[in-house]
Short mmCIF file of C-alpha atoms and ligand atoms in Angstrom, two decimals:
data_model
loop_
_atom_site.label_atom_id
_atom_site.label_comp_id
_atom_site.label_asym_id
_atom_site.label_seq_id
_atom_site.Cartn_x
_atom_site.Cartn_y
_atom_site.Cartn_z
CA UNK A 1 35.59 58.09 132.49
CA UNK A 2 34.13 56.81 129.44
CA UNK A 3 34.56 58.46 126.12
CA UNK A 4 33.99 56.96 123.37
CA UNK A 5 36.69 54.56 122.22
CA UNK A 6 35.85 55.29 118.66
CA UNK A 7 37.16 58.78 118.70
CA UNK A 8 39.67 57.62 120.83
CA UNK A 9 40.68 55.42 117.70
CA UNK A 10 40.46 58.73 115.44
CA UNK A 11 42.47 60.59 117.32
CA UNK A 12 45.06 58.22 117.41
CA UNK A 13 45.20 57.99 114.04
CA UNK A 14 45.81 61.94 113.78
CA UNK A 15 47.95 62.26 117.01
CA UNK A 16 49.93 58.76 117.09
CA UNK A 17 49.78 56.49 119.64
CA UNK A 18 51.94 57.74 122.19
CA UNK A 19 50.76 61.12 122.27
CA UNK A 20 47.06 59.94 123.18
CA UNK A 21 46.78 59.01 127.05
CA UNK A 22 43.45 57.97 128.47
CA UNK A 23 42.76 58.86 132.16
CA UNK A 24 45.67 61.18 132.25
CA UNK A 25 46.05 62.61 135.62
CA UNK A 26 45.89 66.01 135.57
CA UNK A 27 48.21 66.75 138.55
CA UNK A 28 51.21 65.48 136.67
CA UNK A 29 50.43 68.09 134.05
CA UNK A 30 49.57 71.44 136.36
CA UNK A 31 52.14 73.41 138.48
CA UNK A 32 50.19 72.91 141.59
CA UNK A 33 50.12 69.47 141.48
CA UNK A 34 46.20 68.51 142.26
CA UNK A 35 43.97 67.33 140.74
CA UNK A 36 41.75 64.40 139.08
CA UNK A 37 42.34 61.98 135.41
CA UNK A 38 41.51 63.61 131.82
CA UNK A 39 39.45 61.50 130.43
CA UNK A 40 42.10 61.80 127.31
CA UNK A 41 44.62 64.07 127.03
CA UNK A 42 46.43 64.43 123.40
CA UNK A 43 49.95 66.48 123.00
CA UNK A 44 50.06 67.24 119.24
CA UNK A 45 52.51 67.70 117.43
CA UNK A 46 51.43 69.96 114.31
CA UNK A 47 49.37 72.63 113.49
CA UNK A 48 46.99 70.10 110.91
CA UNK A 49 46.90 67.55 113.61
CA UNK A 50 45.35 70.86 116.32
CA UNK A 51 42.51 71.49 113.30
CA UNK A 52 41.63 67.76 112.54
CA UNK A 53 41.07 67.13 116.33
CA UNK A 54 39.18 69.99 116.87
CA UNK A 55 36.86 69.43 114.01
CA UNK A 56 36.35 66.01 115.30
CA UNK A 57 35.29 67.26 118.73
CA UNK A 58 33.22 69.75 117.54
CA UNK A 59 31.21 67.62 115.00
CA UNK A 60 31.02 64.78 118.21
CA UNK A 61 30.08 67.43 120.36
CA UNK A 62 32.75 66.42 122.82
CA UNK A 63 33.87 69.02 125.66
CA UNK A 64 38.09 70.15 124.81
CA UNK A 65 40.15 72.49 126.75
CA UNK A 66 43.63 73.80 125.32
CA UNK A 67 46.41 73.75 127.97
CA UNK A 68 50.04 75.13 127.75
CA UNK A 69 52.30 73.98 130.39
CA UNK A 70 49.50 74.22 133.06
CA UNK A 71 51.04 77.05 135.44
CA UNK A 72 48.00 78.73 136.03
CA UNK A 73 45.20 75.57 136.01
CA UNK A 74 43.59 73.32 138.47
CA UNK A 75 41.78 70.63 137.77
CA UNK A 76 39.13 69.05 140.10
CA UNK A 77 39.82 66.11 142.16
CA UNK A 78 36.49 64.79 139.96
CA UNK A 79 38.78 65.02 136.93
CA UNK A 80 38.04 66.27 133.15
CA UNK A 81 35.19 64.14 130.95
CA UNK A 82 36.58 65.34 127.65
CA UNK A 83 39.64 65.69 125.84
CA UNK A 84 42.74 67.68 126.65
CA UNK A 85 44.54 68.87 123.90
CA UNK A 86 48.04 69.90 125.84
CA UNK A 87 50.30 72.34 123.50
CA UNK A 88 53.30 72.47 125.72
CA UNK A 89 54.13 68.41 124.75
CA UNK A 90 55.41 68.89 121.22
CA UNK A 91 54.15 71.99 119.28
CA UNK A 92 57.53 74.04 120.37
CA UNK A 93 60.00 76.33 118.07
CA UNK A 94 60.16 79.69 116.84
CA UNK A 95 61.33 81.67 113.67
CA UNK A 96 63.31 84.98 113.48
CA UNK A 97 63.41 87.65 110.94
CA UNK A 98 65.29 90.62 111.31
CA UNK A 99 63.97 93.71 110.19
CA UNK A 100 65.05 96.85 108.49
CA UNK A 101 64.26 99.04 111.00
CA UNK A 102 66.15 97.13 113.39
CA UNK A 103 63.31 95.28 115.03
CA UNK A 104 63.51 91.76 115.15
CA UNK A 105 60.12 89.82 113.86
CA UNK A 106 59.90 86.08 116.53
CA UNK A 107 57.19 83.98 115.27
CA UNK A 108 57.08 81.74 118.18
CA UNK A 109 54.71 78.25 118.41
CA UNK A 110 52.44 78.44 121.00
CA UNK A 111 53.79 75.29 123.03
CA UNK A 112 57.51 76.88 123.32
CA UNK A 113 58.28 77.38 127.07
CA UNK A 114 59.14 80.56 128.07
CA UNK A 115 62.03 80.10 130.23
CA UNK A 116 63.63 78.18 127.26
CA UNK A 117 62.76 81.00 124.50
CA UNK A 118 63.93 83.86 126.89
CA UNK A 119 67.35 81.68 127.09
CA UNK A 120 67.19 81.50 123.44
CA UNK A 121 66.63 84.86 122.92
CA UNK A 122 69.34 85.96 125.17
CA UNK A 123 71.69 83.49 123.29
CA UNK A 124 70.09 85.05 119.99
CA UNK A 125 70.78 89.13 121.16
CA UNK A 126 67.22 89.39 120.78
CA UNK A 127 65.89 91.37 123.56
CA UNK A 128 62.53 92.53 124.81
CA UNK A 129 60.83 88.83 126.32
CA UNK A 130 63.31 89.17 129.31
CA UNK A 131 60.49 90.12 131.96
CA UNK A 132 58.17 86.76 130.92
CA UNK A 133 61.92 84.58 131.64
CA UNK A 134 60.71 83.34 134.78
CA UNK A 135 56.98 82.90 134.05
CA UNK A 136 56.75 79.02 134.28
CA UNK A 137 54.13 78.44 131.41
CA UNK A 138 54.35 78.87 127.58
CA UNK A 139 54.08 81.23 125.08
CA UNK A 140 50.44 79.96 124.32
CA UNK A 141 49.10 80.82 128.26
CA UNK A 142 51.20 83.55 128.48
CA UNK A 143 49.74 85.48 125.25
CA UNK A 144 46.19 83.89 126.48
CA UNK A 145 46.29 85.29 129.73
CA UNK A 146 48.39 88.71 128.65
CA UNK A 147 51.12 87.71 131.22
CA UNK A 148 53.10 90.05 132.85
CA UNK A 149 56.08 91.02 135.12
CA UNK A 150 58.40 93.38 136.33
CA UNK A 151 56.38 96.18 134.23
CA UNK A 152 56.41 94.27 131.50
CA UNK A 153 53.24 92.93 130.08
CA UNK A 154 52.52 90.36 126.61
CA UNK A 155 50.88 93.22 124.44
CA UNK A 156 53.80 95.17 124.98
CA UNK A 157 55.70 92.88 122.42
CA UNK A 158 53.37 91.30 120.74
CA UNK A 159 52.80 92.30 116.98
CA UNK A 160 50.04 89.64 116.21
CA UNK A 161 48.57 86.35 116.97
CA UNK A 162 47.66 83.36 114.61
CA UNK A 163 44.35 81.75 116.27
CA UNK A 164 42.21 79.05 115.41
CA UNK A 165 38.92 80.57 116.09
CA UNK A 166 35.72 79.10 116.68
CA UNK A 167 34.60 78.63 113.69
CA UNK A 168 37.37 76.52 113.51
CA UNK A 169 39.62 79.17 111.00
CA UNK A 170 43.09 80.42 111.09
CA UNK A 171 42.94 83.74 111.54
CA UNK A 172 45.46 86.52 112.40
CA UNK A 173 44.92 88.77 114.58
CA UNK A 174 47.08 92.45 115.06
CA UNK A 175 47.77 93.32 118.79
CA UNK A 176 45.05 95.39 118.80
CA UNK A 177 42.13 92.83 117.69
CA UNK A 178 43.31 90.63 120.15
CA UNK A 179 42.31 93.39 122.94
CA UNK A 180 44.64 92.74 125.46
CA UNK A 181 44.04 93.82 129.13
CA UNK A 182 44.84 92.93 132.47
CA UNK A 183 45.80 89.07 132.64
CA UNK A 184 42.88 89.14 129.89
CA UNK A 185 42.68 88.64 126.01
CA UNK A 186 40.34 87.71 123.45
CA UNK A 187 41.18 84.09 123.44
CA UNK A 188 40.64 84.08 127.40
CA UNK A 189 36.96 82.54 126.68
CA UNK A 190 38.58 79.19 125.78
CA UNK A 191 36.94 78.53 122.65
CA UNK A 192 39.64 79.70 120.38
CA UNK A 193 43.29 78.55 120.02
CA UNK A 194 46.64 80.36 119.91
CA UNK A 195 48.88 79.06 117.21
CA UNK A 196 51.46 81.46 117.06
CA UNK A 197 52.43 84.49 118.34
CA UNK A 198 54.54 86.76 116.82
CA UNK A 199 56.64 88.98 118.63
CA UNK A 200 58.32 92.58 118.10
CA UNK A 201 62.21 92.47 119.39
CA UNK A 202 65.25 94.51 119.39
CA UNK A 203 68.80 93.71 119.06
CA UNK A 204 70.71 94.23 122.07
CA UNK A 205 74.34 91.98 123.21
CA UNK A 206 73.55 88.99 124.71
CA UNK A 207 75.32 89.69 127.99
CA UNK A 208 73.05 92.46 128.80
CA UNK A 209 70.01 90.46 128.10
CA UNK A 210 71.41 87.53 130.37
CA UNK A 211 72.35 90.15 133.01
CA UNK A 212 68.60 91.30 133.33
CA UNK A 213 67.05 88.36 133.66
CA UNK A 214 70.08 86.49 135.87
CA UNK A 215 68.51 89.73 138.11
CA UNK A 216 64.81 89.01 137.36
CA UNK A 217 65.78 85.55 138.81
CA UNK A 218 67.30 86.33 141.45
CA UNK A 219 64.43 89.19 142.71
CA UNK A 220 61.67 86.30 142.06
CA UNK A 221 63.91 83.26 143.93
CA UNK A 222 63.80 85.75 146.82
CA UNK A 223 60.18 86.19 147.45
CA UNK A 224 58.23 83.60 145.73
CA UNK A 225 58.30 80.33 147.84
CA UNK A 226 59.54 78.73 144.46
CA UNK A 227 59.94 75.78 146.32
CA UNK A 228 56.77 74.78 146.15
CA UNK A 229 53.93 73.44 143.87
CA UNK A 230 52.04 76.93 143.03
CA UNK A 231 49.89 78.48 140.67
CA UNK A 232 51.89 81.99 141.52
CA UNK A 233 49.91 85.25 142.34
CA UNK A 234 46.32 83.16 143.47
CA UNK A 235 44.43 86.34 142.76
CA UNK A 236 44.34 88.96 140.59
CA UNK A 237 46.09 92.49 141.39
CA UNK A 238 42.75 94.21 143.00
CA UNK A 239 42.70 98.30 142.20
CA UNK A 240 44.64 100.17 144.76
CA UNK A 241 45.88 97.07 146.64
CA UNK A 242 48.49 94.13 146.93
CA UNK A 243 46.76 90.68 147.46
CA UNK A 244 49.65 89.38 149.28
CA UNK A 245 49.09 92.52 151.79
CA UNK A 246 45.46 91.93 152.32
CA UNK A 247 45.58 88.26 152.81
CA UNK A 248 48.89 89.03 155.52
CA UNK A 249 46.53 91.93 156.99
CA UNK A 250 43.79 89.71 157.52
CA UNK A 251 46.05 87.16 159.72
CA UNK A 252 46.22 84.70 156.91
CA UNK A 253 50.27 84.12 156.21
CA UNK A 254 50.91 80.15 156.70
CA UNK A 255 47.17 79.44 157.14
CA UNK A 256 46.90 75.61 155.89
CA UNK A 257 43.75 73.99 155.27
CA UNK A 258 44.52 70.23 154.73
CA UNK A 259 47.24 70.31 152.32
CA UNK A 260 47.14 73.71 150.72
CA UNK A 261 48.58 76.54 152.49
CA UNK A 262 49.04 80.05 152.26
CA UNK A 263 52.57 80.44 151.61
CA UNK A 264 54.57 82.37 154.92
CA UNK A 265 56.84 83.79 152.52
CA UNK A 266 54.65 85.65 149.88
CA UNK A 267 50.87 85.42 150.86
CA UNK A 268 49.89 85.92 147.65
CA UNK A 269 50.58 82.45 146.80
CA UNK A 270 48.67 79.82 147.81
CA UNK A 271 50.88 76.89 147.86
CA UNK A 272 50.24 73.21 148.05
CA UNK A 273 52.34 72.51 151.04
CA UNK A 274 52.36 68.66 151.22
CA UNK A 275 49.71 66.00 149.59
CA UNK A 276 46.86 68.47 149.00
CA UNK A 277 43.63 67.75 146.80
CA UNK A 278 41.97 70.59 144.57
CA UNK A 279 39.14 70.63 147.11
CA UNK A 280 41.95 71.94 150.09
CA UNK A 281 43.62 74.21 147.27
CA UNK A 282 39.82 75.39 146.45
CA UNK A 283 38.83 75.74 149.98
CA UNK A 284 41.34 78.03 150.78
CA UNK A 285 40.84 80.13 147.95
CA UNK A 286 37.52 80.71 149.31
CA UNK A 287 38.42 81.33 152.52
CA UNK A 288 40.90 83.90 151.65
CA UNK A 289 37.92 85.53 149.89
CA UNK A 290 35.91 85.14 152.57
CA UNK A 291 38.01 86.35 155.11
CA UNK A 292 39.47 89.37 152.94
CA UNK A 293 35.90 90.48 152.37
CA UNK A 294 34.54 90.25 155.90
CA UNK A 295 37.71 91.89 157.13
CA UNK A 296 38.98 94.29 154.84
CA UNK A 297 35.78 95.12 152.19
CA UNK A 298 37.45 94.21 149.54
CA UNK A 299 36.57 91.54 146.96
CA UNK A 300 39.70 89.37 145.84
CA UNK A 301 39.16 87.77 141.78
CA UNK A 302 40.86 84.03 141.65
CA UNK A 303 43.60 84.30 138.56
CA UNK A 304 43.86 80.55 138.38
CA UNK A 305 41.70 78.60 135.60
CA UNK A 306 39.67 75.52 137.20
CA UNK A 307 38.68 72.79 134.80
C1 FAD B 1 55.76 80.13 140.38
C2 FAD B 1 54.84 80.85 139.43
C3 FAD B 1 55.07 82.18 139.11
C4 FAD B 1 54.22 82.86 138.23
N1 FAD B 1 54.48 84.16 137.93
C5 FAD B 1 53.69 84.82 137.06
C6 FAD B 1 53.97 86.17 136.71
O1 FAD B 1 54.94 86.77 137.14
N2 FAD B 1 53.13 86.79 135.84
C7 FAD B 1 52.03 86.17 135.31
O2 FAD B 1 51.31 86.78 134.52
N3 FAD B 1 51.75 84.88 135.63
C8 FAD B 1 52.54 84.20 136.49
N4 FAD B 1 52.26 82.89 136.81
C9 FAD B 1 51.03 82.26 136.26
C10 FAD B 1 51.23 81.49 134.93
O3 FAD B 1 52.57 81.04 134.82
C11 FAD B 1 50.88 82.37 133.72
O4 FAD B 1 49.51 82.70 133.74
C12 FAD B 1 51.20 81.67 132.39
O5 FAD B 1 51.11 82.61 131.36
C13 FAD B 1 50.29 80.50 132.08
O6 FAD B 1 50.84 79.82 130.96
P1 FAD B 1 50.61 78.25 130.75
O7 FAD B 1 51.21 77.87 129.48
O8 FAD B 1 51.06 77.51 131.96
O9 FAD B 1 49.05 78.23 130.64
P2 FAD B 1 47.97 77.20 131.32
O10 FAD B 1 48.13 77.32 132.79
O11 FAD B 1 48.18 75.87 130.72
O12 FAD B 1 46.67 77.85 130.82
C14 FAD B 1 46.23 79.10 131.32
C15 FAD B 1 45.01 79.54 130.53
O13 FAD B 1 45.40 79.81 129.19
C16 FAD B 1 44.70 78.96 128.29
N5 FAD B 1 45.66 78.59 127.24
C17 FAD B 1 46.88 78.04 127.38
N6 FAD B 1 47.47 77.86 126.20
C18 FAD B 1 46.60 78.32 125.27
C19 FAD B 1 46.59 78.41 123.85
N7 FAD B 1 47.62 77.99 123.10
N8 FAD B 1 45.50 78.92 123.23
C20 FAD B 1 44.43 79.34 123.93
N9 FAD B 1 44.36 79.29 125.28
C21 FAD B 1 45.43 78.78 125.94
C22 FAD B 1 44.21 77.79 129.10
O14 FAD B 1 43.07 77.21 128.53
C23 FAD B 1 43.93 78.47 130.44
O15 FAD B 1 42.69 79.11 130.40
C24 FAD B 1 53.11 82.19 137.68
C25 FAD B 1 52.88 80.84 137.99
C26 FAD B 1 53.74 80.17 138.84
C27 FAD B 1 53.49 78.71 139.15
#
C-alpha cells in the first residue's frame, strides 16, 4: 500500500494524529471479521474535518469510502488502496427538540450507534427507533441502507437527512428526496455522505419503550446465531420468499467452505465460523447463489457491501 505520504501529512493535520492509521486492517473494523489493510483509514471527529478531507481526495483524485460501524461490509483479503473515512470512531451525539404537536424532533450524528441511541431514547421517553435497537451498525448505515426490522423500516421515522453530496455541498434532504426503498436510498451509490439524520419521535414512558425492545432482544438472541462474526441477513428478502428457507431447502444449513459457514441456526446468515478469509466468506456467497438458482430458480441479491 502506498499512498502518498504527503496527503497522509494533510490529513493529519485536519484529523490529528491518532485518528489517522495507515494499513488499517479492515477486519478489526467489519462485523464479520475478514478482510485485508486500508491503505489509511481516518475516524473524524467533526463535520469541517468530513468536508476538508473530502475536498482533498477529490482534488488528489484519491479513491474514499464512508463506513459506519461496518455491520454490513467486507473488505477483500487484497485490502483497500485509498482512504477510509470511518464515522462510527468519533462523530457520535444527537439533539432533541420537542414539538408542539407532541412529536419529538432527534437530530442524530451519523456515527451514533444504534444500540446506544435506542438505549438513550428509551432513557429519554422518546419512542419510535425501538425496532433498529438491535441493528449492530449506526445511524449513518442504517439511514444509508434504509434499515429495517420487526416491520419497522428507516423512512418510517425519518423526517430528513443532512448529506454532503457530491459536489461536495451540505444539503438537506426531506424523506421523500432521499427516496427510500427496500434496504436502498439515495446515498446507497457511495458518493455522497450522511451527516445527520433527523428523526420524527413520540413521547411514550420509558418502561414501555424498554419493554419492547428487552422483547425485540430477546426474539433476535433466539434465532440469529449472534454468537458469531456476521454480516446478518447475507441476502436480500427475494419477492415471495425467505432466503433463510431457500438456502435450508436447497440442503445448505451448516455448509462450511473453509472458514465461512452457513449458519445451522438461521441460514440466512452466513457466518464466519472460525479463521475465515473474505475469499471463503465470498465463495460461499456464490455458492449459495449458485446452488439456490440451479435448485430452486430463483436468483438470491447479496445485501452485504464489498470494498
Ligand atoms: C447480527 C446482525 C444483524 C443485523 N440485522 C439487521 C436487521 O435486522 N436489519 C437490517 O436492515 N440490517 C441488519 N444488519 C445489517 C447492518 O447492521 C445494517 O445494514 C446497518 O444499517 C449497517 O450500518 P453500519 O453503520 O454498520 O454501516 P456499514 O456496514 O459501515 O456500511 C453499510 C453501507 O452504508 C454506507 N454508509 C455507512 N455510513 C454511511 C454514511 N454516514 N453516509 C453514507 N453512506 C454510509 C457504507 O458505505 C456501506 O455502503 C445486521 C447485521 C448484523 C451483523
Amino acid at each position: 500500500m502506498n499512498l502518498r505520504q504527503e496527503i497522509t501529512e494533510k490529513i493529519r493535520k485536519i484529523a490529528g494524529d491518532a485518528n489517522v492509521r495507515v494499513d488499517e486492517p479492515m477486519k478489526d473494523h467489519t462485523t464479520m471479521q475478514v478482510g485485508g489493510p486500508a491503505a489509511l483509514f481516518v475516524t473524524p471527529g467533526s463535520e469541517q474535518e468530513i468536508v476538508r478531507i473530502l475536498k482533498l481526495l477529490k482534488e488528489e483524485r484519491i479513491p474514499w469510502y464512508v463506513l459506519g460501524n461496518g455491520s454490513n461490509v467486507i473488505c477483500r483479503d487484497e485490502g483497500y488502496d485509498g482512504v477510509i473515512l470511518c464515522l462510527s470512531g468519533r462523530f457520535k451525539g444527537y439533539e432533541a427538540k420537542e414539538t408542539e404537536d407532541g412529536t419529538v424532533q432527534v437530530t442524530v450524528k451519523a456515527g451514533t450507534d444504534n444500540k446506544e441511541f435506542a438505549k438513550e431514547m428509551a432513557d429519554a421517553g422518546y419512542a419510535g427507533f425501538e425496532f433498529a435497537s438491535g441493528i449492530p451498525g449506526s445511524l449513518g448505515g442504517a439511514t444509508t441502507m434504509n434499515a429495517g426490522a420487526y416491520d419497522g423500516e428507516m423512512k418510517q421515522i425519518v423526517q430528513a437527512v443532512r448529506i454532503l453530496d457530491p459536489d461536495g455541498q451540505i444539503v438537506l434532504k426531506s424523506a421523500e428526496e432521499m427516496e427510500f426503498s427496500y434496504r436502498h436510498s439515495l446515498v446507497s451509490d457511495g458518493r455522497s455522505i450522511v451527516l445527520e439524520t433527523i428523526l420524527a419521535l413520540h413521547r411514550d414512558e420509558p418502561a414501555k419503550i424498554r419493554e419492547r425492545i428487552a422483547d425485540l432482544t430477546a426474539r433476535r438472541e433466539e434465532k440469529q446465531p449472534l454468537e458469531y462474526p456476521s454480516c446478518g441477513s447475507t441476502f436480500k428478502r427475494p419477492e415471495g420468499y425467505f432466503a433463510g428457507k431457500l438456502i435450508s431447502d436447497a440442503g445448505l444449513k451448516g455448509f462450511r467452505l473453509g472458514g465461512a459457514q452457513v449458519s445451522e441456526k438461521h441460514a440466512g446468515f452466513v457466518i464466519n465460523r472460525e479463521h475465515a478469509s473474505a475469499k471463503d466468506v465470498l465463495d460461499l456467497v456464490e455458492h449459495i447463489q449458485r446452488t439456490v438458482k440451479e435448485s430452486q430458480g430463483v436468483t438470491l441479491e447479496c445485501e452485504i457491501k464489498i470494498l
